[in-house]
Coordinates of C-alpha atoms in Angstrom, one line a residue:
Chain A
M16 CA 0.1 0.1 0.2
A17 CA 1.4 3.4 -1.0
K18 CA 2.5 6.0 1.8
Q19 CA -0.2 8.2 2.7
Y20 CA 1.4 11.6 3.1
I21 CA -1.6 13.6 4.2
T22 CA -4.9 12.4 5.7
A23 CA -7.8 14.7 6.2
E24 CA -10.8 13.7 8.4
K25 CA -14.0 15.6 8.4
L26 CA -12.5 19.0 7.9
A27 CA -14.7 22.1 8.5
H28 CA -13.4 25.7 8.4
G29 CA -14.9 29.1 7.6
Y30 CA -14.6 32.8 8.8
G31 CA -16.7 34.6 10.9
D32 CA -20.5 32.5 10.7
A33 CA -19.8 31.7 7.0
P34 CA -18.7 28.0 6.7
L35 CA -16.1 27.3 3.6
F36 CA -16.5 23.8 3.6
S37 CA -17.5 21.0 5.9
G38 CA -17.2 17.3 6.4
L39 CA -14.3 17.2 4.0
S40 CA -12.4 13.9 4.4
F41 CA -9.5 12.7 1.7
R42 CA -6.1 10.9 1.5
L43 CA -2.9 12.0 -0.7
P44 CA -0.8 9.0 -1.2
A45 CA 2.6 8.8 -2.7
G46 CA 2.7 9.2 -6.3
H47 CA -0.3 11.3 -6.6
I48 CA -1.2 14.6 -7.6
L49 CA -4.4 16.3 -6.1
Q50 CA -5.9 19.1 -8.2
L51 CA -8.1 21.2 -6.2
M52 CA -10.8 23.2 -8.1
G53 CA -13.3 25.5 -7.2
K54 CA -14.9 29.0 -7.4
N55 CA -13.4 32.2 -6.2
G56 CA -13.8 32.4 -2.3
S57 CA -14.7 28.6 -2.3
G58 CA -12.0 27.9 0.4
K59 CA -8.8 26.3 -1.6
T60 CA -6.0 28.8 -0.2
T61 CA -7.5 28.2 3.0
L62 CA -7.5 24.3 2.7
L63 CA -3.8 24.7 1.4
H64 CA -3.1 26.9 4.3
L65 CA -4.7 24.2 6.8
L66 CA -2.9 21.1 4.9
A67 CA 0.3 23.2 5.3
G68 CA -0.2 23.5 9.2
L69 CA -0.5 27.2 8.8
K70 CA -3.8 27.2 10.3
H71 CA -5.9 24.8 12.4
P72 CA -9.4 23.5 11.2
R73 CA -12.5 24.6 13.2
E74 CA -13.2 21.0 12.9
G75 CA -11.8 17.5 12.1
S76 CA -8.2 16.8 11.8
I77 CA -5.3 16.5 9.4
S78 CA -2.1 14.1 9.9
R79 CA 0.9 14.8 8.1
D80 CA 4.0 12.7 8.5
E81 CA 6.1 15.4 10.5
E82 CA 9.3 13.9 9.1
T83 CA 8.3 14.7 5.5
S84 CA 9.7 17.6 4.2
L85 CA 7.0 20.2 2.5
L86 CA 7.6 22.7 -0.1
Y87 CA 4.6 25.3 -0.3
I88 CA 4.5 27.9 -3.0
G89 CA 1.5 30.4 -2.5
H90 CA -0.4 32.9 -4.5
Q91 CA 2.5 35.2 -3.6
N92 CA 6.1 34.6 -5.0
A93 CA 7.9 34.9 -1.5
L94 CA 10.8 36.8 -3.5
K95 CA 12.8 39.6 -2.3
L96 CA 12.5 41.9 -5.2
D97 CA 15.7 43.8 -4.5
L98 CA 17.9 40.2 -4.8
S99 CA 18.4 38.5 -8.1
P100 CA 16.8 35.3 -9.0
L101 CA 19.9 33.7 -8.3
E102 CA 20.4 35.1 -5.0
N103 CA 16.8 34.3 -4.0
L104 CA 17.1 30.6 -5.1
L105 CA 20.6 30.5 -3.1
L106 CA 18.7 30.7 -0.1
Y107 CA 17.2 27.2 -0.5
Q108 CA 19.8 25.6 -2.9
P109 CA 23.4 26.2 -2.2
V110 CA 24.8 25.0 -5.5
A111 CA 24.4 28.3 -8.0
N112 CA 24.7 25.6 -11.5
V113 CA 21.5 23.7 -9.9
C114 CA 19.5 26.9 -9.4
K115 CA 20.5 28.2 -13.0
K116 CA 19.7 25.1 -14.5
S117 CA 16.0 25.2 -13.1
L118 CA 15.5 29.1 -13.9
E119 CA 16.7 28.1 -17.5
A120 CA 14.4 25.0 -17.6
L121 CA 11.6 27.5 -17.1
G122 CA 13.1 29.8 -19.9
L123 CA 14.6 32.4 -17.8
K124 CA 17.5 33.6 -19.9
P125 CA 21.0 33.7 -18.3
A126 CA 21.2 37.3 -18.5
L127 CA 18.3 37.9 -16.2
H128 CA 19.8 35.7 -13.5
H129 CA 22.0 38.3 -11.8
Q130 CA 19.3 41.1 -12.2
P131 CA 17.3 42.5 -9.4
C132 CA 13.9 40.8 -9.4
Y133 CA 11.9 44.1 -9.4
T134 CA 13.2 44.4 -13.1
L135 CA 11.4 41.1 -14.2
S136 CA 7.6 40.9 -15.5
A137 CA 5.0 39.3 -13.2
G138 CA 5.4 36.1 -15.4
Q139 CA 9.1 35.8 -14.9
Q140 CA 8.6 36.6 -11.4
R141 CA 6.4 33.8 -11.1
K142 CA 8.8 31.6 -13.0
V143 CA 11.5 32.0 -10.3
A144 CA 9.1 31.2 -7.6
L145 CA 8.1 27.8 -9.3
S146 CA 11.8 27.1 -10.2
R147 CA 12.2 26.0 -6.4
L148 CA 10.1 22.9 -7.7
M149 CA 13.0 21.9 -9.4
I150 CA 15.5 22.2 -6.7
S151 CA 13.6 20.9 -4.0
D152 CA 13.9 17.6 -2.3
A153 CA 10.3 17.7 -0.3
R154 CA 8.3 15.1 -0.9
V155 CA 5.0 16.9 -0.2
W156 CA 4.3 19.9 -2.7
I157 CA 1.8 22.4 -2.1
V158 CA 1.2 24.9 -5.1
D159 CA -1.5 27.7 -5.3
E160 CA -2.4 29.0 -8.6
P161 CA 0.9 28.2 -10.2
F162 CA -0.1 29.1 -13.7
T163 CA -1.2 32.7 -13.2
A164 CA 0.8 34.9 -16.0
L165 CA 2.8 31.8 -17.2
D166 CA 3.2 31.2 -20.7
D167 CA 2.7 27.9 -22.5
S168 CA 6.3 26.5 -22.5
A169 CA 6.5 27.3 -18.6
R170 CA 3.1 25.8 -17.9
A171 CA 3.9 22.7 -19.9
R172 CA 7.6 22.6 -18.1
I173 CA 5.6 22.6 -14.8
I174 CA 3.1 19.9 -15.6
F175 CA 5.9 17.7 -16.6
C176 CA 7.8 18.5 -13.5
L177 CA 4.6 17.5 -11.2
E178 CA 4.1 14.3 -13.1
E179 CA 7.9 13.4 -12.8
H180 CA 7.6 14.0 -9.2
A181 CA 4.6 11.8 -8.8
R182 CA 6.3 9.3 -10.5
Q183 CA 9.5 9.2 -8.3
G184 CA 7.0 9.0 -5.4
G185 CA 6.3 12.3 -4.0
C186 CA 2.6 14.0 -3.8
A187 CA 1.2 17.3 -4.7
I188 CA -1.7 19.6 -4.1
V189 CA -2.1 22.0 -6.7
A190 CA -5.0 24.7 -6.5
T191 CA -5.8 25.9 -10.0
H192 CA -8.5 26.6 -12.5
D193 CA -6.9 25.5 -15.4
S194 CA -7.0 21.9 -16.9
L195 CA -4.0 19.9 -15.9
D196 CA -2.9 17.7 -18.6
I197 CA -1.6 14.5 -16.7
A198 CA -2.6 11.0 -16.9
E199 CA -5.5 9.9 -14.8
P200 CA -3.7 7.4 -12.7
L201 CA -1.5 9.9 -11.2
L202 CA -4.3 12.9 -11.2
K203 CA -7.4 13.0 -8.8
R204 CA -9.5 16.1 -8.6
M205 CA -11.2 17.7 -5.9
S206 CA -14.0 20.5 -6.2
L207 CA -14.6 22.6 -3.4
S208 CA -18.4 24.3 -4.1
Chain B
M18 CA 17.1 27.3 4.2
T19 CA 19.7 26.9 6.9
P20 CA 20.1 29.5 9.5
L21 CA 23.5 30.5 8.1
R22 CA 22.3 30.9 4.6
Y23 CA 19.4 33.0 6.1
F24 CA 21.9 35.5 7.9
L25 CA 23.7 35.8 4.7
F26 CA 20.5 36.3 2.7
C27 CA 19.5 39.2 5.2
L28 CA 22.8 41.0 5.3
K29 CA 22.7 40.8 1.4
L30 CA 19.2 42.3 1.5
H31 CA 20.1 44.9 3.8
F32 CA 23.0 45.9 1.8
R33 CA 20.6 46.2 -1.3
Q34 CA 18.2 48.1 0.6
R35 CA 20.8 50.5 1.8
R36 CA 18.5 53.6 1.4
E37 CA 15.8 52.1 3.5
V38 CA 18.6 51.2 6.0
A39 CA 19.8 54.6 6.1
L40 CA 17.0 56.3 7.0
P41 CA 16.8 55.8 10.7
L42 CA 20.5 56.6 10.9
F43 CA 19.6 59.7 9.2
F44 CA 16.7 60.2 11.5
F45 CA 19.1 59.6 14.6
L46 CA 21.7 62.3 13.5
M47 CA 19.0 64.9 12.6
V48 CA 17.3 64.7 15.9
S49 CA 20.7 64.5 18.0
S50 CA 21.8 67.3 15.9
L51 CA 19.0 69.7 16.5
F52 CA 19.8 70.0 20.3
P53 CA 23.2 71.2 19.9
L54 CA 21.4 74.0 17.5
T55 CA 19.2 75.2 20.2
F56 CA 20.4 74.6 23.5
S57 CA 23.6 76.7 24.9
S58 CA 26.8 75.0 25.1
Q59 CA 27.0 74.8 29.1
H60 CA 23.7 72.6 28.9
L61 CA 24.7 70.3 26.2
P62 CA 26.9 68.0 28.3
V63 CA 23.8 67.5 30.7
I64 CA 21.5 66.6 27.9
A65 CA 23.5 64.7 25.9
P66 CA 22.5 61.2 27.4
V67 CA 18.9 61.9 27.2
T68 CA 18.9 63.0 23.8
L69 CA 21.4 60.3 22.2
W70 CA 19.3 57.7 24.2
I71 CA 15.6 58.8 22.9
S72 CA 16.8 59.4 19.6
A73 CA 18.5 56.0 19.7
L74 CA 15.2 54.2 20.9
L75 CA 12.9 56.3 18.4
A76 CA 15.4 55.2 15.4
I77 CA 15.3 51.8 16.5
L78 CA 11.5 51.8 16.6
L79 CA 11.6 53.5 13.2
S80 CA 13.8 50.8 11.8
L81 CA 11.3 48.0 13.0
N82 CA 8.5 49.2 11.4
N83 CA 9.2 47.2 8.0
L84 CA 10.9 44.0 10.0
F85 CA 7.9 41.6 9.2
R86 CA 5.5 43.6 7.1
E87 CA 7.6 43.2 3.9
D88 CA 7.7 39.2 4.7
V89 CA 3.9 39.2 5.1
E90 CA 3.4 41.1 2.2
D91 CA 5.3 39.4 -0.1
G92 CA 4.5 35.8 1.1
F93 CA 8.1 35.2 2.5
L94 CA 6.9 34.8 6.1
I95 CA 5.1 31.4 5.2
Q96 CA 8.5 30.2 4.0
L97 CA 10.1 31.1 7.3
L98 CA 7.2 29.5 9.5
L99 CA 7.3 26.2 7.0
S100 CA 11.2 25.9 7.0
P101 CA 12.8 22.9 8.7
A102 CA 14.9 25.0 10.8
P103 CA 13.3 26.2 13.9
L104 CA 11.4 29.6 13.6
S105 CA 13.1 31.0 16.7
I106 CA 16.7 30.4 15.4
L107 CA 15.6 32.1 12.0
I108 CA 14.2 35.0 14.1
A109 CA 17.6 35.3 16.0
V110 CA 19.5 35.2 12.8
K111 CA 17.4 38.1 11.3
L112 CA 17.4 40.0 14.4
L113 CA 21.3 39.6 14.6
A114 CA 21.5 40.8 10.6
H115 CA 19.1 43.8 11.7
G116 CA 21.2 44.8 14.4
L117 CA 24.3 44.8 12.4
A118 CA 22.9 46.8 9.7
Y119 CA 21.3 49.4 11.6
L120 CA 23.0 49.5 15.0
L121 CA 26.6 49.5 13.9
P122 CA 26.3 52.5 11.6
L123 CA 24.4 54.2 14.6
F124 CA 27.4 53.4 17.2
A125 CA 30.0 54.4 14.7
T126 CA 28.5 58.2 14.6
L127 CA 28.4 58.5 18.5
P128 CA 32.0 60.0 19.0
V129 CA 31.0 62.8 16.6
F130 CA 28.4 63.6 19.1
A131 CA 30.8 63.5 22.0
L132 CA 32.7 66.3 20.4
W133 CA 29.7 68.2 19.3
Y134 CA 28.1 67.9 23.1
N135 CA 31.0 68.7 24.7
Y136 CA 30.7 65.4 26.7
P137 CA 34.0 64.4 28.3
W138 CA 35.5 61.4 26.9
D139 CA 36.0 59.3 30.0
S140 CA 32.3 59.6 30.7
F141 CA 31.4 59.1 27.1
S142 CA 32.6 55.7 27.1
I143 CA 30.1 54.8 29.7
L144 CA 27.5 56.4 27.8
A145 CA 28.6 54.5 24.6
L146 CA 28.5 51.1 26.6
S147 CA 25.1 51.9 28.5
L148 CA 23.8 52.4 24.8
A149 CA 25.6 49.1 23.7
L150 CA 24.1 47.0 26.7
G151 CA 20.5 48.9 26.2
T152 CA 19.9 48.8 22.6
P153 CA 19.8 44.9 22.0
T154 CA 16.9 44.8 24.5
L155 CA 15.1 47.7 22.9
L156 CA 15.4 45.9 19.5
I157 CA 14.0 42.8 20.6
L158 CA 11.2 44.3 22.5
G159 CA 10.4 46.2 19.4
A160 CA 10.5 43.1 17.4
V161 CA 7.9 41.6 19.8
A162 CA 5.4 44.5 19.0
A163 CA 6.5 44.3 15.2
A164 CA 5.7 40.3 15.1
L165 CA 2.1 41.3 16.9
A166 CA 1.5 44.0 14.6
A167 CA 3.0 42.3 11.3
G168 CA -0.4 41.6 9.7
L169 CA -2.2 44.9 10.6
K170 CA -2.0 48.0 8.2
Q171 CA -1.0 51.4 9.7
S172 CA 1.1 49.3 12.2
G173 CA 3.7 52.0 12.8
M174 CA 1.9 53.9 15.3
L175 CA 0.7 50.7 17.1
L176 CA 4.5 49.6 17.4
M177 CA 5.3 52.5 19.1
L178 CA 2.6 52.6 21.4
I179 CA 3.1 49.0 22.7
T180 CA 6.9 49.3 22.7
L181 CA 7.3 52.7 24.3
P182 CA 6.0 51.8 27.8
L183 CA 8.0 48.7 27.7
T184 CA 11.3 50.5 26.9
T185 CA 11.1 53.0 29.9
P186 CA 13.0 51.0 32.4
I187 CA 15.7 50.3 30.0
L188 CA 15.8 53.9 29.3
L189 CA 16.0 54.9 33.1
F190 CA 18.7 52.6 33.9
G191 CA 20.7 53.6 30.7
L192 CA 20.3 57.1 31.5
S193 CA 21.2 56.8 35.3
M194 CA 24.4 54.6 34.2
A195 CA 25.7 57.6 32.0
E196 CA 24.8 60.3 34.8
M197 CA 26.3 58.2 37.5
A198 CA 29.6 57.8 35.7
S199 CA 29.6 61.4 34.7
N200 CA 29.1 62.5 38.5
G201 CA 31.8 60.2 39.5
L202 CA 29.6 57.8 41.3
P203 CA 29.7 53.8 41.0
W204 CA 27.6 53.1 37.9
A205 CA 27.7 49.1 38.2
A206 CA 24.2 48.7 39.7
P207 CA 22.7 50.1 36.4
C208 CA 25.2 48.2 34.3
D209 CA 24.2 45.0 35.8
F210 CA 20.5 45.3 35.3
L211 CA 21.0 46.5 31.7
L212 CA 23.5 43.5 31.1
A213 CA 21.1 41.2 32.8
M214 CA 18.1 42.6 30.9
A215 CA 20.3 41.9 27.3
V216 CA 20.9 38.5 28.4
V217 CA 17.4 37.5 29.0
S218 CA 16.0 39.4 26.1
V219 CA 18.7 37.9 23.5
S220 CA 18.2 34.3 24.8
V221 CA 14.2 34.5 25.2
G222 CA 13.2 37.1 22.9
P223 CA 13.6 35.1 19.4
W224 CA 11.5 32.3 20.8
V225 CA 8.8 35.3 21.9
V226 CA 8.9 36.9 18.5
A227 CA 8.3 33.5 17.0
S228 CA 5.5 32.7 19.1
S229 CA 4.1 36.2 18.5
L230 CA 4.4 35.6 14.4
K231 CA 2.7 32.3 14.8
L232 CA 0.0 33.5 17.1
G233 CA -0.5 36.6 14.4
V234 CA -0.6 34.2 11.3
S235 CA -3.1 31.5 12.6

C-alpha cells in the first residue's frame, strides 16, 4: 500500500459565521497529484493553509508525517525583489549551477539571473518562484495557482515537473482553475463548491 | 533554508536596501543634531545622554516598522514558518542581521556627538557602553511588538504605543548609568541591570517573537 502523506478527516473551516467547507475527508498517497478546483472564495487557499499547518481547522483533523518535508508555493512569490533570481534561490539550494539550470528550464535567460527581481515581469517573477519545484527535495508539494501569468512553454514544463515528482513517489496538491494535462492514474481531482 | 544561509541572505538584502537602512540613521543624526543648535553649550553635556538615548530609541523603532511587514506582504513569512529550521533560530538570525545593519552605523557616529555635545571622553565611554547594553533589549522588545502587529495595516503607530512603555525601564537605567558615571559615582548597579536584561532578551526574545508571529498568522 502506498504511503499516505496527508490524511484529512471531516475537515470544516470558515471565517466568521460563514462556513467555507465541512465534512471534507480525503487521503493523499505517494505518487499522486491532487488538483483542487472551485470558484473564487470557495476556500482553496484556506484548505492549502490548513494542509500546510499554517492554520488549524475548526473541526476535523489533518495528519501529516512530521518527518516529511514540505514545499509551499503560494499566491505570492515569496521573492525579495531587491535580490536577483539567483540570490533568491541560493537561500534554498546552495549550488549555483543547480539554481541556474532550474531557472533556464523555465525559460529565464542567463542574462536575467543576476538582475534584481523588480526588473522582471510578473510572469518571470512567477517562474523564479516556481523554479523552486526543480531544486526542492521535499516529498509533499503544495502549490497555489501556479499558472498565473505563465506562458505555455513554462506551463508545460511545470506540468512535466509535477508528473515526474509523482512518478518518483512524491505527492502534490495544486489549486488551479486550469486543466492539468496529466494521466488519470497520477491525477485526482477535488472540487470545493 | 539553513540559519547561516538565511543570515547571509538578510545581510545581502540589507545591503541592497541600503537607502531604507540609512533612513533611521539619518533620523538619529538629525534629531541628535537639533539639540546642539538650540541649547547653549554649557547645557549640552547635561542633555547629551537623554538626547542620544531617546534618538536611538526612536531610530530603532523606526527601523522595526518594516521588520516583518514586507515578509507578510510578499509571502516570505510562510517560507520562514514552514522551514525545517526552528523559527526562533531564524528570527534570532534575522534580528542579528538587523542589529548589524542598523545599530553598528549608529554606534559609529557616536564619537562625533561626544565632540559636538562637549561630553567628557571618560564619561562618554560609559554612555556608549550603556547604549551598547541597552539597544539589543530595545530591538527585541520592538521586534515582539512588530511581530504582533505584522499583519495589520498602519502598524507603525501601534508599534510605538506597544513598545514605548515597555522600554521605559531600559531608558531609565541607561540614563542613570551615564549620569552616575559623569558625576563620578559607581555605575555598576544600572550596568548589571542592563546586562541582565540584554542576556534575558537575547536568550528568550527570539522565541517570544516567533510565538507572536505564529499567533498573528493563525
